Tab-separated table of C-alpha atoms in Angstrom:
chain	number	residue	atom	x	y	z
A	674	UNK	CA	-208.548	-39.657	53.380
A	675	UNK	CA	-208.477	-43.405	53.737
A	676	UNK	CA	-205.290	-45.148	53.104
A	677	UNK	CA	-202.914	-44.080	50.538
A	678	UNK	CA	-199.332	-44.976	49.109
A	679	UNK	CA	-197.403	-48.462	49.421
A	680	UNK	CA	-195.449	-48.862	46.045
A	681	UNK	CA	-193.974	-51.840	47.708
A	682	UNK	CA	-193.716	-50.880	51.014
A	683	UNK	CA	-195.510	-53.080	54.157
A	684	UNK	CA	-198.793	-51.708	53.835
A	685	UNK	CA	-198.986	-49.621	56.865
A	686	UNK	CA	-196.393	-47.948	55.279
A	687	UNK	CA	-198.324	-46.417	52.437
A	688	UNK	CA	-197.578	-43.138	50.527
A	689	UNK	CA	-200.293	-41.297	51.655
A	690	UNK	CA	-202.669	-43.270	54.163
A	691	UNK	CA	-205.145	-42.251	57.147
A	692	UNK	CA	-205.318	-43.698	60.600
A	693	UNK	CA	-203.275	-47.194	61.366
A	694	UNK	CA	-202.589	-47.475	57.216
A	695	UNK	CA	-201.557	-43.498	56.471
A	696	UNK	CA	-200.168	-42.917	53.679
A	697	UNK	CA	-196.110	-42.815	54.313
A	698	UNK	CA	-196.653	-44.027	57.649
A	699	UNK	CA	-193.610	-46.727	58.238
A	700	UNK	CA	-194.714	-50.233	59.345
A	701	UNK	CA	-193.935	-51.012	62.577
A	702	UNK	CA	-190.829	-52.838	62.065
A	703	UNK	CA	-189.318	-49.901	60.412
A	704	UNK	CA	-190.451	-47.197	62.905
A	705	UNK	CA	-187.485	-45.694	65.223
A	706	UNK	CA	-187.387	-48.146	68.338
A	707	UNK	CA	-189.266	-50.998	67.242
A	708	UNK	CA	-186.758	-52.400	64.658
A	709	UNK	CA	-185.152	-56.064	65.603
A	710	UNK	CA	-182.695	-56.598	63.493
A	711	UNK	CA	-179.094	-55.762	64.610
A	712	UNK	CA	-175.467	-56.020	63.326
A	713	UNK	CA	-174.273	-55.216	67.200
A	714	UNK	CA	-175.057	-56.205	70.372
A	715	UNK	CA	-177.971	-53.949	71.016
A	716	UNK	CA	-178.225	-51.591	68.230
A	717	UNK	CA	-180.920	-51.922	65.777
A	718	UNK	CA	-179.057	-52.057	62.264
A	719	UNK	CA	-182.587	-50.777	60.499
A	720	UNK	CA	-182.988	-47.952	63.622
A	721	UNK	CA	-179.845	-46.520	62.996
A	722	UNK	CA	-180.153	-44.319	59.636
A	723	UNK	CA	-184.300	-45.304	58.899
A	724	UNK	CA	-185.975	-41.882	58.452
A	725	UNK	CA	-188.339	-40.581	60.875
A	726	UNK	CA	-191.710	-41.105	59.135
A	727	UNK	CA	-193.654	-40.610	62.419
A	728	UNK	CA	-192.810	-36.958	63.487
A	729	UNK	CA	-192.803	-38.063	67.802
A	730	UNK	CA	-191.946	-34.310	68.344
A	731	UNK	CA	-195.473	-33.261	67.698
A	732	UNK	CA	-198.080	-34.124	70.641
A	733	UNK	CA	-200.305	-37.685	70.218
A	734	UNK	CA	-203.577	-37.014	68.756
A	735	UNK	CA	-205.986	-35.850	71.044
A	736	UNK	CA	-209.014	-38.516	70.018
A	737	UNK	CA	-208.861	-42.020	69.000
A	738	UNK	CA	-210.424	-41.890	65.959
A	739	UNK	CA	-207.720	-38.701	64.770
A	740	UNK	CA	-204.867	-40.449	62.723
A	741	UNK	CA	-201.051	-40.584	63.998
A	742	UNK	CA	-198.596	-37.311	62.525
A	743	UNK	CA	-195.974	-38.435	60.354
A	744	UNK	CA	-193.122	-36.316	58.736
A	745	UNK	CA	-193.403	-35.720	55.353
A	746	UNK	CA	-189.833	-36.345	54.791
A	747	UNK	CA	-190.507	-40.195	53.410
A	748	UNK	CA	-192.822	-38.774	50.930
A	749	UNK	CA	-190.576	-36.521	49.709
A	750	UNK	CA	-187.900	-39.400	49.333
A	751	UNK	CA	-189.647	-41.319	47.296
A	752	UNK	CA	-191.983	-38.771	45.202
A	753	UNK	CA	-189.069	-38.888	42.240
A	754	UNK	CA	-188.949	-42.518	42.191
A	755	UNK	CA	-193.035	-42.458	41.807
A	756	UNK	CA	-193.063	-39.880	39.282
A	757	UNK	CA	-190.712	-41.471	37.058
A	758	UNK	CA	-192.749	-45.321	37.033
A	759	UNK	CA	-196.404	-44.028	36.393
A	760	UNK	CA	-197.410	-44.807	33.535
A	761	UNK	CA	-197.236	-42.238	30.576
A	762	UNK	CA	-198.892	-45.336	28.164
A	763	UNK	CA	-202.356	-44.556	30.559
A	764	UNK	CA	-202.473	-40.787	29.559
A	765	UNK	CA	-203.825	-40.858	26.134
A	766	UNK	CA	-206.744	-42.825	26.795
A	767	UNK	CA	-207.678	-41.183	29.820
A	768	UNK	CA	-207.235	-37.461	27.694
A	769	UNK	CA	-209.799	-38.772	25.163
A	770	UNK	CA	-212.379	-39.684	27.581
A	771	UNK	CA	-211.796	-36.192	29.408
A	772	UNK	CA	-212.164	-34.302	26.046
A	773	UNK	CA	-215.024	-36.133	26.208
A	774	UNK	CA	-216.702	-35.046	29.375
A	775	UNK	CA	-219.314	-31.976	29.607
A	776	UNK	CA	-217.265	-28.725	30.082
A	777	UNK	CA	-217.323	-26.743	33.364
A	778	UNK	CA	-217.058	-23.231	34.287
A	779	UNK	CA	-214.810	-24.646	37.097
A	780	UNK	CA	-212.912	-26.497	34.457
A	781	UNK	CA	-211.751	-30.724	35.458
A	782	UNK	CA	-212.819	-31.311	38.673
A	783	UNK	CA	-210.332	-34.200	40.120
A	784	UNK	CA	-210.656	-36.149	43.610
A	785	UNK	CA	-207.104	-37.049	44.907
A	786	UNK	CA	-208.572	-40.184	47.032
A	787	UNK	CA	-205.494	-40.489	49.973
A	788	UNK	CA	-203.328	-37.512	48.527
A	789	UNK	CA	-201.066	-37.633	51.411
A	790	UNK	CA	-198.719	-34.872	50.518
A	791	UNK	CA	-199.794	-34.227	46.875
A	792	UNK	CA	-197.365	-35.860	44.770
A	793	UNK	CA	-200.085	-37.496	42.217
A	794	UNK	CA	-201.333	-33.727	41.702
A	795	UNK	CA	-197.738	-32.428	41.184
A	796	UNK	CA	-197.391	-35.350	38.527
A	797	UNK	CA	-200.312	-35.327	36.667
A	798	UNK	CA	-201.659	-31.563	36.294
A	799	UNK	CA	-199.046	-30.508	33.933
A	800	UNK	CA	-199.640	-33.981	32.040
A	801	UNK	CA	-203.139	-32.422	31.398
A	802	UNK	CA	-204.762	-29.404	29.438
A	803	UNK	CA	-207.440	-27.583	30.743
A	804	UNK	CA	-208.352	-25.786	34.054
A	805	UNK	CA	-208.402	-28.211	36.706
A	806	UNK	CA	-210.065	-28.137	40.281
A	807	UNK	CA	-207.962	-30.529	42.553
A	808	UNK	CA	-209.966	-32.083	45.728
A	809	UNK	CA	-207.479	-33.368	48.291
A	810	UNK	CA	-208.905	-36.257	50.699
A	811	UNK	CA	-206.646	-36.961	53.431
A	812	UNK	CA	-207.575	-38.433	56.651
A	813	UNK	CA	-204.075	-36.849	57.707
A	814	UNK	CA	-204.109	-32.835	57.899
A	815	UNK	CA	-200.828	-32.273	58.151
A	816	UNK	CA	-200.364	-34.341	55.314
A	817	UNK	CA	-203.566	-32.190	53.568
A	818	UNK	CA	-201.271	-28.660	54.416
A	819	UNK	CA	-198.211	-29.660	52.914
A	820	UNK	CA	-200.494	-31.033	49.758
A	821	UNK	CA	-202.379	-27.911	49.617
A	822	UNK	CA	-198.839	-25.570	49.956
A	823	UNK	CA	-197.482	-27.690	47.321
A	824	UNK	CA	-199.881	-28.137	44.715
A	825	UNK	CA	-198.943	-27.159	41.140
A	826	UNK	CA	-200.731	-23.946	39.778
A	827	UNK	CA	-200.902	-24.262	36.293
A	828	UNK	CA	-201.874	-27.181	33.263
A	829	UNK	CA	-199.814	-27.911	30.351
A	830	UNK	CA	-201.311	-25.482	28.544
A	831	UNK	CA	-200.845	-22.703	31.345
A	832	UNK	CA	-204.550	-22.793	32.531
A	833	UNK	CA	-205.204	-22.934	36.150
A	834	UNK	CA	-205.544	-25.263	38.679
A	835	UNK	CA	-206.583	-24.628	41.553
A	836	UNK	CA	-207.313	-26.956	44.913
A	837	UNK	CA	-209.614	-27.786	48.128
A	838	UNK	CA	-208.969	-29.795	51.006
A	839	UNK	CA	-211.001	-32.653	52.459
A	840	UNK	CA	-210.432	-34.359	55.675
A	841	UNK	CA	-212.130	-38.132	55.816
A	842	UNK	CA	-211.985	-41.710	55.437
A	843	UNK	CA	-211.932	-43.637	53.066
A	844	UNK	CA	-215.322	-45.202	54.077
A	845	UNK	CA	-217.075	-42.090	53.634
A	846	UNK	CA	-216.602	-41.891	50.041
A	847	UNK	CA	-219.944	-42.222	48.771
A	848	UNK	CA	-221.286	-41.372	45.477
A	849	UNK	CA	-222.577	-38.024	46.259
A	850	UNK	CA	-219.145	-36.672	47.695
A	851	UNK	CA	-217.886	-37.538	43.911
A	852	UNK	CA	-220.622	-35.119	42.539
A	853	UNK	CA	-219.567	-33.251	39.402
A	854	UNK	CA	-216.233	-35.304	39.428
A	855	UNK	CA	-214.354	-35.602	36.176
A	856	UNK	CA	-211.754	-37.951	37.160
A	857	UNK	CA	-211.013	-39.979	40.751
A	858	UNK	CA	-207.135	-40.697	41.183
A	859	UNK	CA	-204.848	-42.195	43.675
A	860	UNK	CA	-201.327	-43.076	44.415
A	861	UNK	CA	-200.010	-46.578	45.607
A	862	UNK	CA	-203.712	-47.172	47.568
A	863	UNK	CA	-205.066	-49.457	46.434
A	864	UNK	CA	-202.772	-52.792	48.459
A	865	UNK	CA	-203.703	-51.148	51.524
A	866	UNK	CA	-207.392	-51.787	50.993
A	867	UNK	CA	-209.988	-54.601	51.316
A	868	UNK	CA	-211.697	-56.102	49.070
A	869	UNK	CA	-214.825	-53.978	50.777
A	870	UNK	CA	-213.314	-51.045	50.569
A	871	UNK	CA	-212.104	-51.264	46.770
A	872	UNK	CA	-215.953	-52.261	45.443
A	873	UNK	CA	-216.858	-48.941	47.383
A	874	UNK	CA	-214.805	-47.022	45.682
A	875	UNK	CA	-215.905	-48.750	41.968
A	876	UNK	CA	-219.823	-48.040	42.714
A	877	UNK	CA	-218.401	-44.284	43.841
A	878	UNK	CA	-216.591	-44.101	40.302
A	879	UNK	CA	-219.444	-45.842	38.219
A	880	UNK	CA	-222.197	-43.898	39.842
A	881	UNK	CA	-220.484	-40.558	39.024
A	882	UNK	CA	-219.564	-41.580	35.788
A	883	UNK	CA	-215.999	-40.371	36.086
A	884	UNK	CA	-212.698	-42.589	34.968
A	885	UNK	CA	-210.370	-43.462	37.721
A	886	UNK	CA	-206.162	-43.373	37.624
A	887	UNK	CA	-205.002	-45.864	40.323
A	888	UNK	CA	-201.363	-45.604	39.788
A	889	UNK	CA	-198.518	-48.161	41.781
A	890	UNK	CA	-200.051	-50.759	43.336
A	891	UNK	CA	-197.695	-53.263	44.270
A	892	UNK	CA	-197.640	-56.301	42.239
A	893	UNK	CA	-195.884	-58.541	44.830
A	894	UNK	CA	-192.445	-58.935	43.084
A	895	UNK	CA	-189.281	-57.521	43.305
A	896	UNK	CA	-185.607	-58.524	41.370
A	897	UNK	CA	-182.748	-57.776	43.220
A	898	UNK	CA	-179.151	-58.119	41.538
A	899	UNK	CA	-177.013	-59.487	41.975
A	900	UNK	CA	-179.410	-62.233	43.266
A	901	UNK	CA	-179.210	-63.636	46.859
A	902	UNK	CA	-180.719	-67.278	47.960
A	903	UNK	CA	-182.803	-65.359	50.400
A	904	UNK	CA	-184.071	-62.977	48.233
A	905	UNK	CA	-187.538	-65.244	47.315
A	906	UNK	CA	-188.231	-66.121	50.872
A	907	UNK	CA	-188.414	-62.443	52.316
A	908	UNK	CA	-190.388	-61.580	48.994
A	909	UNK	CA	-192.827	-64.137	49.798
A	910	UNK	CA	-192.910	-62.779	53.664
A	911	UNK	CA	-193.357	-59.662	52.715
A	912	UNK	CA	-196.313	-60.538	50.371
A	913	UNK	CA	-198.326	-62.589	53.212
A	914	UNK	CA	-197.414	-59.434	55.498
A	915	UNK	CA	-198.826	-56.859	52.837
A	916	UNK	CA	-202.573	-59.276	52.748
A	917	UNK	CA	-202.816	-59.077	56.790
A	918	UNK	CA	-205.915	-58.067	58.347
A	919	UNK	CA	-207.755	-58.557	55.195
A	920	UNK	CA	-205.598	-56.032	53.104
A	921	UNK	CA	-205.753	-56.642	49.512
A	922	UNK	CA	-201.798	-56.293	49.089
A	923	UNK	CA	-200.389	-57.714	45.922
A	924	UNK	CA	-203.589	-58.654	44.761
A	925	UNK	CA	-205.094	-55.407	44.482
A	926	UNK	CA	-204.820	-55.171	40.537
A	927	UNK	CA	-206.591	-58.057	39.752
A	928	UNK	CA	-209.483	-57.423	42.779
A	929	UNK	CA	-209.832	-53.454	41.687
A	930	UNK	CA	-210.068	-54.557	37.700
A	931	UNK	CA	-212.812	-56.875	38.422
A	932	UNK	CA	-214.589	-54.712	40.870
A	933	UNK	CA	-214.823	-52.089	37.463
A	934	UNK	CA	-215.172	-54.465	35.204
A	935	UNK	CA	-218.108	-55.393	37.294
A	936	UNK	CA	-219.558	-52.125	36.540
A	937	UNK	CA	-218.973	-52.039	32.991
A	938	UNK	CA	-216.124	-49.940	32.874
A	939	UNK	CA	-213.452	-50.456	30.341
A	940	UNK	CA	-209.868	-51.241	32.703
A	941	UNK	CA	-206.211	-50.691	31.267
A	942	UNK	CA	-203.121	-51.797	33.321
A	943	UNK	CA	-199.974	-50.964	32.591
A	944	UNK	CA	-196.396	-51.835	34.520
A	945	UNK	CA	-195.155	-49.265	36.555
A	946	UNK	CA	-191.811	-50.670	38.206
A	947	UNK	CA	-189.093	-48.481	40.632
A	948	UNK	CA	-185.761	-48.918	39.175
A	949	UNK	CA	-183.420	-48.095	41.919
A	950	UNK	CA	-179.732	-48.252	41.219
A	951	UNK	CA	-176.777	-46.445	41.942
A	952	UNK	CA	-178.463	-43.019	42.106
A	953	UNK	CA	-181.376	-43.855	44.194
A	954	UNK	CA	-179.293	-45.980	47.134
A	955	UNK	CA	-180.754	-43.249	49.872
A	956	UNK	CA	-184.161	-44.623	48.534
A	957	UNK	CA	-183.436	-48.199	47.952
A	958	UNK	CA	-181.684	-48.066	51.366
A	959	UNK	CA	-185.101	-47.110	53.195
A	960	UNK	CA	-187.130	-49.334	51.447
A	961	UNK	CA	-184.672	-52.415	52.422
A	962	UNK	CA	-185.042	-51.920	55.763
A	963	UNK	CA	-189.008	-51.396	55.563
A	964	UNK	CA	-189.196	-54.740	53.082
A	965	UNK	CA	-186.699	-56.869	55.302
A	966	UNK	CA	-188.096	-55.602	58.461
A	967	UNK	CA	-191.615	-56.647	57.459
A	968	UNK	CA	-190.667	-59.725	56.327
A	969	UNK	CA	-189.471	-60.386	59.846
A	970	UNK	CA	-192.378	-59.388	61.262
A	971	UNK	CA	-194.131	-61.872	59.482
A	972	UNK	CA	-191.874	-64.904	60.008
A	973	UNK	CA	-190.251	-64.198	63.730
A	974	UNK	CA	-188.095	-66.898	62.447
A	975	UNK	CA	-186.498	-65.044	59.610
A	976	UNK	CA	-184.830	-62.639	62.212
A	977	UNK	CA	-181.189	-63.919	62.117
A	978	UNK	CA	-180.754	-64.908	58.340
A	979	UNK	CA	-182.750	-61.556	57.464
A	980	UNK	CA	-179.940	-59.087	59.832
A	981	UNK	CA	-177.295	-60.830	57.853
A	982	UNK	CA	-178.887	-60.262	54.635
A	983	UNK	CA	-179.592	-56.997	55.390
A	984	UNK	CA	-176.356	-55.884	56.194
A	985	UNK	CA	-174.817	-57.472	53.077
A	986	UNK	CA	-177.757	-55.621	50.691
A	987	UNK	CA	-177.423	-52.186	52.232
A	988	UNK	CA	-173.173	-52.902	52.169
A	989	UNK	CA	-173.730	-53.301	48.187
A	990	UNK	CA	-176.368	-50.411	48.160
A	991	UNK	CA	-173.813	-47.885	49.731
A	992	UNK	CA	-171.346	-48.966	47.526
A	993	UNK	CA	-173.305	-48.474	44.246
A	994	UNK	CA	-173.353	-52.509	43.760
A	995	UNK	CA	-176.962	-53.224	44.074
A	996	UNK	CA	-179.959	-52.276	41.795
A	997	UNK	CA	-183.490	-53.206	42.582
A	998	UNK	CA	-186.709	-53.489	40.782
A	999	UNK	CA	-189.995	-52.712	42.330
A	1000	UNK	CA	-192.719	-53.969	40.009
A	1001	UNK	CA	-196.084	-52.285	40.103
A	1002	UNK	CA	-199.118	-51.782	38.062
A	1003	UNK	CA	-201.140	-48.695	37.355
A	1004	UNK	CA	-204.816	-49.157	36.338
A	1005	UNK	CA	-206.877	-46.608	34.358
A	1006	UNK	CA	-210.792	-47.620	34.857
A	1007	UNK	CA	-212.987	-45.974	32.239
A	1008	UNK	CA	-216.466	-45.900	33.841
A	1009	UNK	CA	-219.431	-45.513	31.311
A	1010	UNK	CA	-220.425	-41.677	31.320
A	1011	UNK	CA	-224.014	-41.096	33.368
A	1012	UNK	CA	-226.248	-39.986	30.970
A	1013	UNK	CA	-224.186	-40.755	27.623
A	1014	UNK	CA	-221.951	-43.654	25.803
A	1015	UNK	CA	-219.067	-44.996	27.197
C-alpha cells in the first residue's frame, strides 16, 4: 500500500513502500549502478557488496502506475534489528484500549498500512491475545506474497490469526476501507509521507475509532563511535535528503502527533533506536552505504570527503570497531472510540 519502512534509511528506501517510495526499495544512490562513490579508479566502493533491493531479473512493470519489484532480501536484513527497537513500553496501553473494543466473531481486525513483507505482523501478533484478522496493504504484490506466506498463525495465547491481502495506495485509504478495524499499524512509514498524506491517515483512524501503532520513524539523528568530524555534516545531508519532495522525513513524529492530537486522540511516543555493533556489521554495513550515499546525493559536493569516510567507517565496521545508533520514535495514537468514551 502506500509507502512503508525507512528506520533511517533515505526515504525511497523505506521498509515496506509502494511505487517511487516502496517500502525496502534502496534510494537511488544505493541501487547497483548508480552509486558514486569509489575507493578505485572506476569501481563504485558502495556497488560492490550493497544488496540487491531491486530484483532487475524480474521483467519492468508492465503499466506506469504498477510499482518497481524489489527483492525481499533487505527486508529480511533488517527485520531483527526492527523487532528488537519497537517499543514494548507502547503495548500495555494499546492492550487496555483493545480489551476495550466490542468483541468480534472474527476476533481483532488489524490493517497493516505498507506491510511490505510482514515483519510488523510477525512482531506484534504474538505480543497480543485474542484471535486476530491481519489486513495486508501493499502497493507491492510481491512484497504482499511473501507477507501473506509469512504471516504468523497463532496469538500469545494460541488463538488464531489469520490474514487478507490488499493491493493500493496509500491515497486510497479512506475511512470506509478501515470499517470494523480494531487497530491501524505500520512500520517505519510514516518519514516517507507528506504532511497530506499523514492527516489522511488521522481522519481514517479517528473516523473508525480504532488506535494506531506507528512504530520507527526516523528521528533525524544518529551517534556513531568512535566519532568522526564528518559525522554531523552527512547527518544533516541526509536529513534535508529524507524532507525532499515534500516528504515529512525526520519530522514525521511531531507532524503525525499533532495531526491525532487534532482529532482528539490521546498520542504516546516512545524511543525506538537500532543499536548496531559488532553483531549487526552486515546490517550497519548496508545502511552506511544507503546513509552516506544519500548524503551525497544531496550535497554533490560531499562526494570526495564522503568516499573517504566511507571507506574508513565500513574498515571499522568489518573489523568489529564501530557501533552505531539509529534513533527513532514509535507513536501509539489512541483515537476516541465511535460511539463510546475514549
Amino acid at each position: 500500500m502506500g509507502p512503508t519502512a525507512s528506520t533511517g534509511w533515505p526515504a525511497a528506501w523505506a521498509a515496506d513502500r509502494p511505487g517511487a517510495r516502496e517500502e525496502g526499495a534502496a534510494p537511488p544512490a544505493a541501487r547497483p549502478g548508480t552509486e558514486h562513490l569509489t575507493d578505485a579508479p572506476g569501481r563504485p566502493a558502495a556497488e560492490r557488496a550493497t544488496l540487491r533491493l531491486r530484483d532487475t531479473a524480474r521483467p519492468a512493470p508492465a503499466h506506469p502506475d504498477d510499482p518497481p519489484r524489489y527483492a525481499p532480501e533487505w527486508l529480511r536484513l533488517r527485520e531483527p534489528a526492527d523487532a528488537a527497537a519497537r517499543a514494548h513500553d507502547l503495548l500495555d496501553p494499546l492492550r487496555i484500549r483493545l480489551a476495550n473494543l466490542p468483541s468480534r466473531a472474527d476476533g481483532l481486525v488489524v490493517h497493516d498500512v505498507g506491510c511490505g513483507t510482514g515483519s510488523m505482523g510477525r512482531w506484534l501478533a504474538p505480543l497480543l491475545d485474542g484471535a486476530q484478522h491481519w489486513v495486508l496493504h501493499d502497493r507491492d504484490p510481491y512484497l504482499l506474497h511473501f507477507a501473506a506466506v509469512a504471516a504468523p498463525r497463532s496469538a500469545a495465547d494460541g488463538s488464531r490469526v489469520t490474514v487478507e491481502t490488499r493491493r493500493g495506495d496509500l491515497a486510497r485509504l479512506t475511512p470506509d476501507a478501515l470499517a470494523g478495524a480494531g487497530l491501524v499499524t505500520a512500520s517505519a512509514l510514516l518519514d516517507v509521507l507528506t504532511a497530506e498524506e499523514v492527516g489522511a491517515l488521522a481522519a481514517a483512524c479517528a473516523t473508525a475509532g480504532c488506535p494506531a501503532l506507528l512504530t520507527l520513524s526516523v528521528a533525524g539523528r544518529v551517534e556513531l563511535t568512535p566519532a568522526h568530524p564528518l559525522d554531523a555534516e552527512i547527518t544533516e545531508a541526509f536529513n534535508e535528503h529524507q524532507r525532499r519532495t515534500g516528504m515529512l522525513g525526520p519530522d514525521a513524529v511531531t507532524t503525525t502527533a499533532e495531526a491525532f492530537a487534532a482529532h482528539g486522540a490521546t498520542v504516546r511516543a516512545h524511543p525506538s533506536p537500532w543499536r548496531l555493533g559488532p553483531g549487526g556489521a552486515a546490517l550497519a554495513d548496508q545502511w552506511l552505504r544507503g546513509w552516506v550515499g544519500a548524503a551525497v546525493e544531496q550535497r554533490p559536493e560531499l562526494r570526495e570527503p564522503a568516499g573517504r569516510y566511507l571507506e574508513e567507517r565500513l574498515a571499522a565496521c568489518a573489523a568489529g570497531e564501530l557501533s552505531v545508533v539509529v534513533h527513532h520514535t514509535d507513536l501509539l495514537a489512541l483515537c476516541r472510540p465511535t460511539g463510546g468514551t475514549s
